[in-house]
PDB file of C-alpha atoms in Angstrom:
ATOM      1  CA  MET A  51      -6.342 -57.859  82.531  1.00 49.00           C
ATOM      2  CA  SER A  52      -6.671 -54.786  85.096  1.00 49.00           C
ATOM      3  CA  GLU A  53      -7.347 -51.193  84.182  1.00 50.00           C
ATOM      4  CA  ASN A  54      -3.337 -50.386  85.268  1.00 50.00           C
ATOM      5  CA  GLU A  55      -2.369 -53.388  82.608  1.00 50.00           C
ATOM      6  CA  SER A  56      -4.667 -51.778  79.738  1.00 46.00           C
ATOM      7  CA  ALA A  57      -3.148 -48.416  80.424  1.00 48.00           C
ATOM      8  CA  ILE A  58       0.453 -49.584  79.612  1.00 49.00           C
ATOM      9  CA  GLY A  59      -0.461 -51.392  76.796  1.00 50.00           C
ATOM     10  CA  ASP A  60      -2.524 -48.759  75.261  1.00 50.00           C
ATOM     11  CA  GLY A  61       0.798 -46.022  75.858  1.00 49.00           C
ATOM     12  CA  ALA A  62       2.737 -48.590  74.506  1.00 47.00           C
ATOM     13  CA  THR A  63       1.169 -48.811  71.387  1.00 49.00           C
ATOM     14  CA  ASN A  64       0.805 -45.314  70.902  1.00 50.00           C
ATOM     15  CA  ALA A  65       4.346 -44.658  71.093  1.00 48.00           C
ATOM     16  CA  ASN A  66       5.252 -47.132  68.949  1.00 49.00           C
ATOM     17  CA  ASP A  67       3.258 -45.700  66.359  1.00 50.00           C
ATOM     18  CA  THR A  68       4.964 -42.358  66.144  1.00 48.00           C
ATOM     19  CA  ALA A  69       8.825 -44.048  66.166  1.00 50.00           C
ATOM     20  CA  PRO A  70       8.862 -45.248  62.760  1.00 53.00           C
ATOM     21  CA  GLU A  71       7.600 -41.480  61.627  1.00 57.00           C
ATOM     22  CA  ALA A  72      10.992 -39.950  63.229  1.00 58.00           C
ATOM     23  CA  ASN A  73      13.555 -42.374  61.047  1.00 68.00           C
ATOM     24  CA  THR A  74      11.379 -41.231  58.055  1.00 81.00           C
ATOM     25  CA  GLU A  75      14.778 -39.425  56.655  1.00 87.00           C
ATOM     26  CA  GLU A  76      17.081 -41.021  54.880  1.00 94.00           C
ATOM     27  CA  ILE A  77      20.658 -42.106  56.031  1.00 94.00           C
ATOM     28  CA  THR A  78      23.630 -40.257  54.124  1.00 94.00           C
ATOM     29  CA  TYR A  79      27.138 -40.716  54.414  1.00 94.00           C
ATOM     30  CA  HIS A  80      29.234 -37.521  54.574  1.00 94.00           C
ATOM     31  CA  ALA A  81      33.559 -37.672  54.053  1.00 94.00           C
ATOM     32  CA  VAL A  82      35.722 -35.653  56.406  1.00 95.00           C
ATOM     33  CA  GLU A  83      38.943 -34.564  54.453  1.00 94.00           C
ATOM     34  CA  LYS A  84      42.252 -33.068  55.623  1.00 95.00           C
ATOM     35  CA  ASP A  85      44.611 -32.118  53.331  1.00 95.00           C
ATOM     36  CA  GLY A  86      42.576 -34.204  50.552  1.00 90.00           C
ATOM     37  CA  VAL A  87      42.822 -37.107  52.364  1.00 93.00           C
ATOM     38  CA  VAL A  88      39.546 -38.847  53.634  1.00 94.00           C
ATOM     39  CA  THR A  89      40.012 -39.034  57.869  1.00 96.00           C
ATOM     40  CA  ALA A  90      36.671 -40.149  58.527  1.00 97.00           C
ATOM     41  CA  ILE A  91      33.297 -40.425  57.516  1.00 97.00           C
ATOM     42  CA  TRP A  92      29.911 -39.695  59.335  1.00 97.00           C
ATOM     43  CA  GLU A  93      26.715 -41.527  59.071  1.00 97.00           C
ATOM     44  CA  MET A  94      23.931 -38.893  59.264  1.00 97.00           C
ATOM     45  CA  GLN A  95      20.391 -39.269  59.654  1.00 96.00           C
ATOM     46  CA  GLY A  96      19.065 -36.030  58.717  1.00 94.00           C
ATOM     47  CA  ARG A  97      20.948 -33.609  60.878  1.00 94.00           C
ATOM     48  CA  LYS A  98      21.624 -36.738  63.735  1.00 96.00           C
ATOM     49  CA  HIS A  99      25.117 -37.915  63.947  1.00 97.00           C
ATOM     50  CA  LEU A 100      24.335 -41.511  64.134  1.00 97.00           C
ATOM     51  CA  ARG A 101      28.118 -42.744  64.049  1.00 97.00           C
ATOM     52  CA  THR A 102      31.434 -42.191  62.506  1.00 98.00           C
ATOM     53  CA  ILE A 103      33.219 -44.810  60.301  1.00 98.00           C
ATOM     54  CA  ASP A 104      36.737 -45.346  59.615  1.00 98.00           C
ATOM     55  CA  PRO A 105      37.508 -45.111  56.284  1.00 97.00           C
ATOM     56  CA  ARG A 106      40.175 -47.709  56.559  1.00 97.00           C
ATOM     57  CA  SER A 107      37.790 -50.363  57.952  1.00 98.00           C
ATOM     58  CA  ARG A 108      36.236 -52.528  55.567  1.00 97.00           C
ATOM     59  CA  GLN A 109      32.922 -50.625  55.690  1.00 97.00           C
ATOM     60  CA  GLY A 110      34.378 -47.449  54.897  1.00 97.00           C
ATOM     61  CA  GLN A 111      36.263 -48.658  51.847  1.00 96.00           C
ATOM     62  CA  ASP A 112      33.056 -50.083  50.891  1.00 95.00           C
ATOM     63  CA  ILE A 113      31.603 -46.810  51.118  1.00 94.00           C
ATOM     64  CA  LEU A 114      34.347 -45.117  49.413  1.00 93.00           C
ATOM     65  CA  ARG A 115      34.781 -47.335  46.818  1.00 92.00           C
ATOM     66  CA  LEU A 116      30.573 -47.141  45.905  1.00 89.00           C
ATOM     67  CA  TYR A 117      31.245 -43.237  46.092  1.00 79.00           C
ATOM     68  CA  THR A 118      34.458 -43.166  43.878  1.00 72.00           C
ATOM     69  CA  THR A 119      32.520 -45.060  41.352  1.00 65.00           C
ATOM     70  CA  GLU A 120      29.396 -43.087  41.310  1.00 65.00           C
ATOM     71  CA  HIS A 121      31.218 -39.985  41.111  1.00 63.00           C
ATOM     72  CA  HIS A 122      33.410 -41.179  38.152  1.00 60.00           C
ATOM     73  CA  ASP A 123      30.528 -42.121  36.185  1.00 59.00           C
ATOM     74  CA  GLU A 124      28.816 -39.009  36.483  1.00 60.00           C
ATOM     75  CA  SER A 125      31.731 -37.004  35.571  1.00 56.00           C
ATOM     76  CA  GLY A 126      32.310 -39.429  32.567  1.00 55.00           C
ATOM     77  CA  GLU A 127      28.986 -38.782  31.074  1.00 55.00           C
ATOM     78  CA  ALA A 128      29.258 -34.852  31.879  1.00 54.00           C
ATOM     79  CA  ALA A 129      32.228 -35.247  29.605  1.00 53.00           C
ATOM     80  CA  ALA A 130      30.761 -37.020  26.889  1.00 53.00           C
ATOM     81  CA  SER A 131      27.664 -34.550  26.480  1.00 50.00           C
TER      82      SER A 131
END
């Protein structure tokens, strides 16, 4: 292997070492509402917007279902206390 190939290989290794650190922030979902209706779901990693999910899609419905299930469980426990 020549010196240039070795240097390229070392550079690639160092770049890969720093990549996982940038993705350590948790992925969260934010519902965008208008007049009480969810119009979009934003997938976020920290402050970075990754994508917008249609709430009518299967994935959007799954996310909303999970949120409303957790939300009702929390409010029910608070009322029981």
